[in-house]
Short mmCIF file of C-alpha atoms in Angstrom, two decimals:
data_model
loop_
_atom_site.label_atom_id
_atom_site.label_comp_id
_atom_site.label_asym_id
_atom_site.label_seq_id
_atom_site.Cartn_x
_atom_site.Cartn_y
_atom_site.Cartn_z
CA MET A 1279 130.31 74.56 101.08
CA LYS A 1280 133.43 75.34 103.09
CA ARG A 1281 133.60 78.66 104.56
CA VAL A 1282 136.98 80.05 104.88
CA ARG A 1283 137.74 81.58 107.76
CA SER A 1284 140.38 84.76 107.84
CA HIS A 1285 143.86 83.50 110.01
CA PRO A 1286 144.71 85.69 112.98
CA LEU A 1287 148.02 85.78 111.83
CA SER A 1288 147.11 87.82 108.42
CA ARG A 1289 144.93 90.12 110.35
CA GLN A 1290 148.04 91.24 112.38
CA CYS A 1291 149.94 91.53 109.17
CA ILE A 1292 147.64 93.67 107.73
CA PHE A 1293 147.40 95.72 111.03
CA LYS A 1294 151.12 96.12 110.95
CA ALA A 1295 151.17 97.03 107.23
CA ALA A 1296 148.57 99.81 107.83
CA MET A 1297 150.59 101.08 110.95
CA PHE A 1298 153.60 101.20 108.97
CA GLY A 1299 151.69 103.20 106.49
CA SER A 1300 150.40 105.53 108.49
CA LEU A 1301 153.73 106.29 109.81
CA LEU A 1302 155.38 106.67 107.05
CA CYS A 1303 152.80 109.25 105.89
CA ALA A 1304 153.11 111.28 108.82
CA ALA A 1305 156.72 111.25 108.62
CA LEU A 1306 156.67 112.69 105.19
CA LEU A 1307 154.21 115.22 106.14
CA THR A 1308 156.29 116.17 108.70
CA GLN A 1309 159.41 116.48 106.59
CA ALA A 1310 157.67 118.67 104.44
CA GLU A 1311 156.18 121.31 107.04
CA ASP A 1312 158.71 124.68 106.61
CA LEU A 1313 162.12 123.91 108.40
CA PRO A 1314 164.72 126.62 109.46
CA ASP A 1315 167.60 124.87 107.16
CA ASP A 1316 164.94 125.99 103.76
CA PHE A 1317 165.86 129.76 104.41
CA ALA A 1318 168.91 131.86 103.47
CA SER A 1319 169.51 133.79 106.66
CA HIS A 1320 168.48 134.08 110.32
CA THR A 1321 168.16 136.71 112.76
CA PRO A 1322 167.40 136.20 116.49
CA LEU A 1323 164.46 137.68 118.23
CA THR A 1324 164.67 139.82 121.29
CA LEU A 1325 160.87 139.77 122.89
CA SER A 1326 159.74 142.55 125.23
CA GLY A 1327 155.96 143.36 126.71
CA GLU A 1328 153.29 141.29 127.17
CA GLY A 1329 152.56 138.40 124.52
CA PRO A 1330 150.98 136.31 123.33
CA TRP A 1331 151.27 138.24 120.04
CA TYR A 1332 154.51 140.28 119.07
CA SER A 1333 155.08 143.02 116.66
CA LEU A 1334 158.24 143.48 114.84
CA GLU A 1335 159.14 146.50 112.40
CA LEU A 1336 160.95 144.95 109.41
CA PRO A 1337 163.63 147.34 108.37
CA LEU A 1338 164.04 147.35 104.54
CA GLY A 1339 167.72 146.25 104.94
CA LEU A 1340 166.57 142.57 105.85
CA GLN A 1341 163.91 142.67 103.53
CA LEU A 1342 166.39 142.83 100.63
CA ASN A 1343 167.35 139.55 101.92
CA ALA A 1344 164.12 138.36 100.48
CA ARG A 1345 164.00 136.07 97.35
CA GLN A 1346 160.24 137.35 96.71
CA GLY A 1347 159.59 140.75 96.80
CA ASN A 1348 156.18 139.97 98.33
CA LEU A 1349 157.77 138.54 101.48
CA ASN A 1350 156.13 135.30 100.97
CA ASP A 1351 159.35 133.51 102.03
CA VAL A 1352 159.57 135.27 105.76
CA ARG A 1353 158.66 132.81 108.59
CA VAL A 1354 159.09 133.07 112.60
CA PHE A 1355 160.60 129.98 114.24
CA ASN A 1356 161.05 128.99 117.61
CA ALA A 1357 163.68 127.11 119.83
CA ASP A 1358 162.41 123.36 118.29
CA GLY A 1359 162.22 124.69 114.56
CA GLN A 1360 158.50 125.07 114.86
CA ALA A 1361 157.08 127.92 112.40
CA GLN A 1362 155.27 130.45 114.31
CA PRO A 1363 151.60 131.70 113.09
CA TYR A 1364 152.19 135.51 111.39
CA ALA A 1365 150.39 138.40 109.59
CA ILE A 1366 152.00 140.92 107.77
CA THR A 1367 150.86 144.48 107.57
CA LEU A 1368 151.61 147.55 105.94
CA GLY A 1369 151.89 151.16 107.53
CA GLN A 1370 148.97 153.19 106.86
CA PRO A 1371 149.39 157.13 107.06
CA GLN A 1372 147.86 158.56 110.04
CA ARG A 1373 145.96 161.92 109.57
CA ALA A 1374 146.82 164.32 112.19
CA ALA A 1375 144.20 166.28 113.64
CA ASP A 1376 144.23 170.23 113.90
CA GLU A 1377 142.48 170.75 117.17
CA THR A 1378 142.24 174.57 116.72
CA PRO A 1379 138.73 175.55 115.20
CA VAL A 1380 139.01 178.07 112.30
CA ALA A 1381 136.20 180.19 112.17
CA VAL A 1382 134.82 181.05 108.64
CA LYS A 1383 132.33 183.66 107.27
CA TRP A 1384 128.92 182.99 106.64
CA PHE A 1385 125.80 184.30 104.89
CA ALA A 1386 122.23 184.23 105.41
CA LEU A 1387 120.26 182.75 102.51
CA TYR A 1388 116.92 184.05 101.95
CA ASN A 1389 113.56 183.05 100.11
CA SER A 1390 110.39 184.78 99.47
CA ASP A 1391 107.40 183.59 101.65
CA ASP A 1392 105.74 181.60 99.03
CA ALA A 1393 108.68 179.79 98.27
CA ARG A 1394 110.32 179.22 101.28
CA ASP A 1395 110.65 175.55 100.89
CA ALA A 1396 112.41 175.88 97.65
CA GLU A 1397 116.34 176.00 97.16
CA PRO A 1398 117.82 179.19 97.60
CA ARG A 1399 118.85 181.02 94.28
CA ILE A 1400 121.53 183.61 95.10
CA ARG A 1401 124.04 185.72 93.31
CA VAL A 1402 127.52 186.08 94.42
CA GLU A 1403 130.65 188.10 94.40
CA ARG A 1404 134.05 186.88 95.13
CA THR A 1405 137.86 187.44 94.78
CA PRO A 1406 139.74 185.38 92.35
CA GLU A 1407 140.80 183.33 94.87
CA GLY A 1408 137.20 182.02 95.44
CA THR A 1409 136.49 183.91 99.01
CA LEU A 1410 133.26 185.07 99.05
CA VAL A 1411 132.47 188.97 99.50
CA GLU A 1412 128.79 189.37 99.13
CA VAL A 1413 125.75 186.96 98.92
CA GLN A 1414 122.42 188.22 97.84
CA PRO A 1415 119.25 186.61 96.70
CA GLN A 1416 118.69 186.07 93.04
CA GLY A 1417 115.49 188.32 92.14
CA GLU A 1418 113.66 190.96 94.29
CA ILE A 1419 112.50 189.88 97.60
CA GLU A 1420 110.01 192.93 99.05
CA ALA A 1421 110.78 193.76 102.55
CA GLY A 1422 108.84 191.62 105.24
CA GLU A 1423 108.34 188.88 102.82
CA GLU A 1424 112.07 187.35 103.02
CA VAL A 1425 112.30 184.10 105.29
CA LEU A 1426 115.58 182.55 106.84
CA ARG A 1427 116.21 179.38 104.72
CA GLY A 1428 119.56 178.41 106.04
CA TRP A 1429 123.06 180.04 105.93
CA LEU A 1430 126.20 179.62 102.99
CA LEU A 1431 129.67 178.83 104.71
CA ASP A 1432 132.92 179.85 103.03
CA THR A 1433 135.68 177.44 103.42
CA SER A 1434 137.71 178.31 100.77
CA ALA A 1435 140.63 178.80 102.81
CA ILE A 1436 140.68 175.66 104.48
CA LYS A 1437 142.70 172.94 102.13
CA ALA A 1438 142.47 169.95 104.82
CA PRO A 1439 139.30 167.80 104.98
CA LEU A 1440 136.56 168.90 107.14
CA ASP A 1441 135.91 167.07 110.47
CA GLN A 1442 133.93 168.71 112.66
CA LEU A 1443 131.21 172.23 112.45
CA ILE A 1444 130.58 173.93 115.28
CA LEU A 1445 128.00 176.55 115.17
CA ASP A 1446 126.63 178.94 117.80
CA TRP A 1447 123.50 181.07 117.48
CA SER A 1448 121.36 183.98 119.06
CA THR A 1449 120.10 182.63 122.42
CA GLU A 1450 116.30 183.55 122.11
CA ARG A 1451 116.03 179.99 119.76
CA GLU A 1452 116.21 176.79 121.82
CA GLY A 1453 115.44 173.24 121.51
CA PHE A 1454 116.75 171.43 118.23
CA GLN A 1455 117.50 172.83 115.40
CA ARG A 1456 117.67 170.51 112.40
CA PHE A 1457 119.07 170.98 109.19
CA SER A 1458 120.73 169.41 105.87
CA ILE A 1459 124.45 169.52 104.86
CA GLU A 1460 125.53 169.92 101.31
CA ALA A 1461 129.12 170.84 99.77
CA SER A 1462 130.27 172.68 96.77
CA ASP A 1463 133.19 173.71 95.10
CA ASP A 1464 131.98 176.16 92.37
CA LEU A 1465 128.37 177.15 93.82
CA GLN A 1466 126.44 175.52 91.03
CA HIS A 1467 126.72 172.09 91.83
CA TRP A 1468 126.01 170.71 95.32
CA GLN A 1469 126.83 167.05 97.06
CA ARG A 1470 124.69 165.88 99.99
CA TRP A 1471 126.85 165.60 103.35
CA GLY A 1472 124.10 164.08 105.14
CA GLU A 1473 122.05 165.65 108.21
CA GLY A 1474 123.21 168.14 111.13
CA GLN A 1475 121.64 168.83 114.40
CA VAL A 1476 122.52 171.38 117.16
CA ALA A 1477 120.47 171.91 120.47
CA ARG A 1478 120.41 174.32 123.14
CA LEU A 1479 117.78 173.15 126.39
CA SER A 1480 117.47 175.22 129.81
CA PHE A 1481 116.75 173.13 132.60
CA ALA A 1482 116.80 173.59 136.22
CA ASP A 1483 118.52 177.11 135.81
CA GLU A 1484 121.22 175.13 134.03
CA LEU A 1485 122.14 175.30 129.94
CA VAL A 1486 122.42 172.40 128.08
CA GLU A 1487 124.23 172.64 124.51
CA GLN A 1488 125.38 170.33 121.45
CA ARG A 1489 127.24 172.60 118.91
CA ILE A 1490 129.24 170.41 117.13
CA VAL A 1491 128.39 168.67 114.05
CA THR A 1492 130.39 165.61 112.49
CA LEU A 1493 131.43 166.21 109.16
CA PRO A 1494 132.40 163.11 106.63
CA GLY A 1495 136.12 164.37 106.14
CA ARG A 1496 136.28 165.62 102.68
CA THR A 1497 137.28 169.05 101.45
CA ALA A 1498 135.14 171.54 99.80
CA ARG A 1499 135.25 175.23 99.43
CA TYR A 1500 131.52 176.08 100.47
CA LEU A 1501 129.08 174.52 102.68
CA ARG A 1502 125.23 175.41 102.56
CA LEU A 1503 123.35 174.59 106.02
CA LEU A 1504 119.34 174.43 105.23
CA TRP A 1505 117.04 174.46 108.01
CA SER A 1506 114.37 171.19 107.70
CA THR A 1507 111.67 173.83 108.94
CA PRO A 1508 112.67 177.56 107.66
CA GLN A 1509 110.86 179.24 110.43
CA SER A 1510 112.69 177.93 113.03
CA ALA A 1511 116.35 178.65 111.62
CA PRO A 1512 117.94 180.61 114.04
CA THR A 1513 120.30 183.73 113.60
CA LEU A 1514 124.09 182.29 113.81
CA THR A 1515 126.46 184.30 115.67
CA SER A 1516 129.68 182.05 114.96
CA ALA A 1517 130.70 179.21 112.18
CA GLN A 1518 133.90 177.20 113.04
CA LEU A 1519 135.52 174.21 111.54
CA VAL A 1520 138.19 171.69 112.56
CA SER A 1521 140.12 170.00 110.08
CA THR A 1522 142.52 167.07 109.58
CA ARG A 1523 145.43 167.23 107.43
CA PRO A 1524 146.68 164.02 105.89
CA GLY A 1525 150.13 162.48 108.03
CA VAL A 1526 152.90 161.37 106.62
CA LEU A 1527 153.24 157.93 105.02
CA PRO A 1528 155.41 155.41 107.00
CA LEU A 1529 158.42 154.66 105.12
CA SER A 1530 161.29 152.41 105.29
CA TRP A 1531 164.64 153.40 103.47
CA SER A 1532 167.12 151.69 102.08
CA PRO A 1533 171.07 151.66 102.05
CA THR A 1534 172.24 153.62 98.88
CA ILE A 1535 173.03 151.32 95.68
CA ASN A 1536 175.41 151.93 92.61
CA GLY A 1537 173.90 152.53 88.95
CA ARG A 1538 175.52 152.53 85.60
CA VAL A 1539 175.44 155.06 83.02
CA GLU A 1540 173.58 154.08 79.59
CA LYS A 1541 174.45 156.90 78.16
CA PRO A 1542 175.14 160.40 78.61
CA GLY A 1543 172.39 161.80 80.97
CA VAL A 1544 170.78 158.45 81.22
CA TYR A 1545 171.41 156.91 84.34
CA VAL A 1546 169.85 153.06 85.15
CA TRP A 1547 169.72 151.55 88.67
CA GLN A 1548 169.04 147.47 89.44
CA LEU A 1549 167.25 146.90 92.83
CA PRO A 1550 168.39 143.35 94.49
CA VAL A 1551 164.69 142.34 94.53
CA ALA A 1552 161.45 143.73 92.97
CA LEU A 1553 159.87 145.81 95.01
CA PRO A 1554 156.55 148.32 95.71
CA LEU A 1555 158.62 151.62 95.69
CA GLU A 1556 156.78 154.50 97.10
CA ARG A 1557 159.87 157.14 96.95
CA MET A 1558 163.75 157.66 95.81
CA LYS A 1559 166.28 159.64 96.21
CA VAL A 1560 169.28 160.65 94.12
CA ASP A 1561 172.59 161.44 95.88
CA ILE A 1562 173.60 164.81 94.70
CA ALA A 1563 176.85 165.16 95.74
CA GLN A 1564 178.10 168.11 93.62
CA PRO A 1565 176.95 171.52 94.84
CA ASN A 1566 174.97 174.12 92.48
CA SER A 1567 173.58 171.25 90.46
CA LEU A 1568 170.64 171.71 88.29
CA ALA A 1569 169.02 168.86 86.90
CA PRO A 1570 165.45 168.94 85.05
CA ALA A 1571 164.85 164.90 85.18
CA THR A 1572 162.42 162.25 84.02
CA LEU A 1573 161.67 159.24 85.73
CA TYR A 1574 160.72 155.29 84.40
CA ALA A 1575 160.93 151.94 86.07
CA ARG A 1576 160.04 148.46 85.06
CA ARG A 1577 159.56 145.24 86.83
CA ASP A 1578 162.57 143.46 84.76
CA SER A 1579 164.54 143.80 81.69
CA ASN A 1580 161.60 142.23 79.35
CA ALA A 1581 159.27 144.39 80.16
CA PRO A 1582 158.81 148.46 78.91
CA TRP A 1583 159.98 151.39 80.59
CA GLN A 1584 157.19 153.40 82.26
CA MET A 1585 157.11 157.02 82.99
CA ILE A 1586 156.62 157.45 86.47
CA ASP A 1587 157.83 161.18 87.31
CA SER A 1588 159.26 164.39 86.30
CA GLY A 1589 160.71 167.01 87.93
CA LEU A 1590 163.51 169.29 89.18
CA LEU A 1591 166.43 167.87 90.75
CA TYR A 1592 168.86 170.41 92.57
CA ARG A 1593 171.12 171.30 94.97
CA LEU A 1594 171.82 175.23 95.19
CA THR A 1595 173.80 177.04 97.73
CA GLN A 1596 172.61 180.21 98.86
CA ASN A 1597 174.04 182.27 102.25
CA GLY A 1598 176.06 179.21 102.97
CA GLN A 1599 173.26 176.92 103.22
CA ASP A 1600 172.23 174.43 100.72
CA ALA A 1601 168.81 174.29 99.39
CA VAL A 1602 168.17 170.58 98.44
CA GLN A 1603 165.60 168.61 96.23
CA ASP A 1604 166.69 164.98 95.67
CA GLU A 1605 163.63 163.41 95.93
CA MET A 1606 161.04 161.88 93.58
CA GLU A 1607 157.79 159.74 93.85
CA LEU A 1608 156.69 156.52 92.96
CA PRO A 1609 153.17 155.34 92.74
CA GLY A 1610 153.94 151.68 94.92
CA ASN A 1611 154.24 149.63 91.96
CA VAL A 1612 156.71 146.77 91.84
CA VAL A 1613 159.68 147.22 90.07
CA GLN A 1614 163.17 146.54 89.95
CA GLN A 1615 164.70 148.80 87.46
CA LEU A 1616 164.63 152.43 87.60
CA LYS A 1617 166.12 155.05 84.64
CA LEU A 1618 166.47 158.68 85.17
CA GLU A 1619 167.03 160.80 82.04
CA VAL A 1620 168.40 164.42 82.90
CA ASP A 1621 168.51 167.39 80.76
CA ASP A 1622 172.00 168.03 80.53
CA ARG A 1623 171.30 171.84 79.92
CA GLY A 1624 170.86 172.56 83.18
CA GLY A 1625 174.55 170.89 83.79
CA GLY A 1626 173.22 167.52 84.72
CA LEU A 1627 174.38 164.92 87.72
CA GLY A 1628 177.79 164.12 86.78
CA LYS A 1629 179.53 161.79 84.28
CA ASP A 1630 179.11 159.05 86.98
CA ALA A 1631 175.81 157.61 88.10
CA PRO A 1632 175.09 159.05 91.28
CA LYS A 1633 174.24 156.72 94.19
CA LEU A 1634 170.44 156.02 94.77
CA SER A 1635 168.02 155.11 97.85
CA PHE A 1636 164.82 153.87 97.91
CA ALA A 1637 161.69 153.69 100.40
CA VAL A 1638 158.85 151.26 100.41
CA ARG A 1639 155.75 151.37 102.96
CA ALA A 1640 156.90 150.75 106.32
CA THR A 1641 156.27 146.56 106.96
CA GLN A 1642 154.97 145.39 110.18
CA LEU A 1643 154.97 141.62 110.94
CA VAL A 1644 152.78 140.31 114.02
CA PHE A 1645 153.41 136.85 115.00
CA LEU A 1646 151.83 134.34 117.78
CA ALA A 1647 154.38 133.03 120.14
CA ARG A 1648 154.26 129.29 120.66
CA GLY A 1649 156.95 126.79 122.03
CA ALA A 1650 160.11 127.26 123.71
CA PRO A 1651 162.15 130.52 122.91
CA PRO A 1652 164.10 131.68 121.74
CA TYR A 1653 162.69 132.98 118.57
CA SER A 1654 164.41 133.65 115.05
CA LEU A 1655 163.07 135.46 111.83
CA ALA A 1656 164.12 133.43 108.74
CA ILE A 1657 164.11 134.53 105.41
CA GLY A 1658 165.33 133.92 101.90
CA ASN A 1659 163.62 131.07 99.66
CA ASP A 1660 162.64 131.44 96.11
CA LYS A 1661 160.12 128.23 96.09
CA ILE A 1662 158.42 128.45 99.27
CA LYS A 1663 154.32 129.74 99.62
CA GLY A 1664 153.39 132.43 101.51
CA ALA A 1665 151.97 131.60 104.87
CA SER A 1666 150.68 135.26 105.97
CA LEU A 1667 147.17 135.15 107.63
CA PRO A 1668 144.99 138.42 107.67
CA LEU A 1669 145.51 140.26 110.95
CA SER A 1670 141.96 139.76 111.85
CA THR A 1671 142.13 136.04 111.72
CA LEU A 1672 145.38 135.99 113.66
CA VAL A 1673 144.34 137.80 116.37
CA PRO A 1674 140.23 137.73 116.65
CA GLY A 1675 138.48 140.97 117.34
CA VAL A 1676 141.44 143.18 116.85
CA THR A 1677 140.97 146.59 117.39
CA PRO A 1678 143.54 149.95 117.14
CA GLU A 1679 143.64 149.67 120.97
CA LYS A 1680 144.40 146.03 121.09
CA ALA A 1681 147.13 146.31 118.65
CA ALA A 1682 148.54 148.79 120.33
CA SER A 1683 148.95 146.59 123.49
CA PHE A 1684 150.77 143.42 121.49
CA GLY A 1685 154.68 142.72 122.60
CA LYS A 1686 157.79 144.25 120.63
CA ALA A 1687 160.12 142.09 119.15
CA SER A 1688 163.27 143.50 118.06
CA LEU A 1689 166.12 142.43 116.08
CA GLY A 1690 169.54 141.10 117.04
CA VAL A 1691 172.40 141.23 115.10
CA ALA A 1692 170.93 140.97 111.59
CA PRO A 1693 173.00 139.65 108.53
CA VAL A 1694 174.31 142.36 106.15
CA PRO A 1695 172.15 142.41 103.05
CA ALA A 1696 173.76 142.09 99.82
CA MET A 1697 172.94 145.43 97.85
CA THR A 1698 173.74 143.51 94.31
CA PRO A 1699 171.21 142.12 92.38
CA ALA A 1700 170.16 138.80 93.58
CA LEU A 1701 171.26 136.17 90.88
CA PRO A 1702 168.13 134.45 89.38
CA ALA A 1703 167.56 130.86 90.87
CA VAL A 1704 168.86 127.97 88.63
CA SER A 1705 165.86 125.81 87.05
CA GLY A 1706 166.86 122.17 88.05
CA PRO A 1707 165.16 118.90 89.72
CA ASP A 1708 164.27 119.51 93.48
CA TRP A 1709 165.86 116.74 94.91
CA LYS A 1710 164.76 116.92 98.05
CA ARG A 1711 160.89 116.90 97.08
CA ILE A 1712 161.84 114.31 94.56
CA GLY A 1713 163.33 111.96 97.55
CA LEU A 1714 160.21 112.39 99.36
CA TRP A 1715 158.00 111.52 96.86
CA SER A 1716 160.16 108.54 95.90
CA VAL A 1717 160.19 107.35 99.32
CA LEU A 1718 156.22 107.82 99.33
CA VAL A 1719 155.62 105.89 96.12
CA LEU A 1720 158.17 102.83 97.26
CA GLY A 1721 155.99 102.86 100.71
CA VAL A 1722 153.00 102.65 99.07
CA VAL A 1723 154.17 99.75 96.39
CA PHE A 1724 155.54 97.73 99.56
CA LEU A 1725 152.36 98.26 101.55
CA GLY A 1726 150.29 96.86 98.85
CA TRP A 1727 152.72 94.03 98.46
CA MET A 1728 152.57 93.09 101.92
CA ALA A 1729 148.75 93.15 101.67
CA LEU A 1730 148.34 91.52 98.61
CA SER A 1731 151.09 88.32 100.25
CA THR A 1732 148.84 88.25 103.19
CA LEU A 1733 145.92 88.03 101.34
CA ARG A 1734 147.22 84.75 98.98
CA THR A 1735 148.49 83.20 102.08
CA SER A 1736 145.18 83.28 103.84
CA ARG A 1737 143.52 81.83 100.58
CA SER A 1738 145.95 78.69 100.42
CA LYS A 1739 145.22 78.05 104.10
#
């Protein structure tokens, strides 16, 4: 039996064909990457501070150039046209701490000696606002048999979340004082807030104190402190609370847009792109305007209107000064159309639709700078997929302190956004994608033809 040996030429041809196929696929994959020319607008970036991470505040005027409301079509490119890895984060409300402790009233909670571990039963007298005036044990306790079980704090005057409790007590009690913390708004239903511990220790003519207890940062009208061992409950001399107030949500406002009159007293505005709106502001130009109004919103013209808010809009002149209420809140849902229905019994807002501006949560883009500068921000592509990474992935081990040390990126001369609704993209063939796939298919066919020809030649020899 004659053994057929592979000809060196055939092996060489097969190797060349494989190399050609690999280079062809690599070229096609390179062409399929995000390219600067795929985006409608570009804005140069100026960097300052230490990298390699840089943060950029995206103004709403620039976001209006996006073709996708979720900002999937945002990229950062370097001088060589390479896309940079990035993350998009929304501004979070910062709680502004009120560092001044607020003194509150406290009332002793007593039990009888034979029920010292039971929950105190009390009767109270309070004002219509809920402020406690008097707290007494429910039922008769004979003199000398009462046991101090704990303390009731009246926090009804504090409307903000409670973060810290600061206690002071009589000097005859030293050591550690442990107690449970419970909260209530009606003195009937109590919610456990955890455990607390304070301490006062004397050592070598020095006094060591721990008087601050951390609270969970929630609101409550009353706090109840119940000591773990009633016989060790101290006599309080002061009770103070440190609270925090919710900070203002960081917002980014748009330029004003024009609306249209649907019918008398009904105004409609079309946003350039669907956005998650947080607030809207009506330009009330005429003094002494009063308009009870209801706000509606929807995603597009095919969706039903959803009522969002109702209230009173006005611009009133008193003593030479204007008192203005021109804003209404939205829940942050993605919408593109707004409608305001005005009760004309208050005089209305005029025969023409007033101008309107809207706000979204401030948006920050963080990117990892690689390659050669300068860098640019590209936006505007209705077909591209999102490439944003979670911030914890882009910046391993990120903390608020580390984020504060990022370098800063600022916009150069930004393109002026068109404040008219973007026309929907005309659906049609994507010739660029079709061309790339056509070349790929032809390359595979050519590669197969070369391999088959080489195999036939080898067999014939």
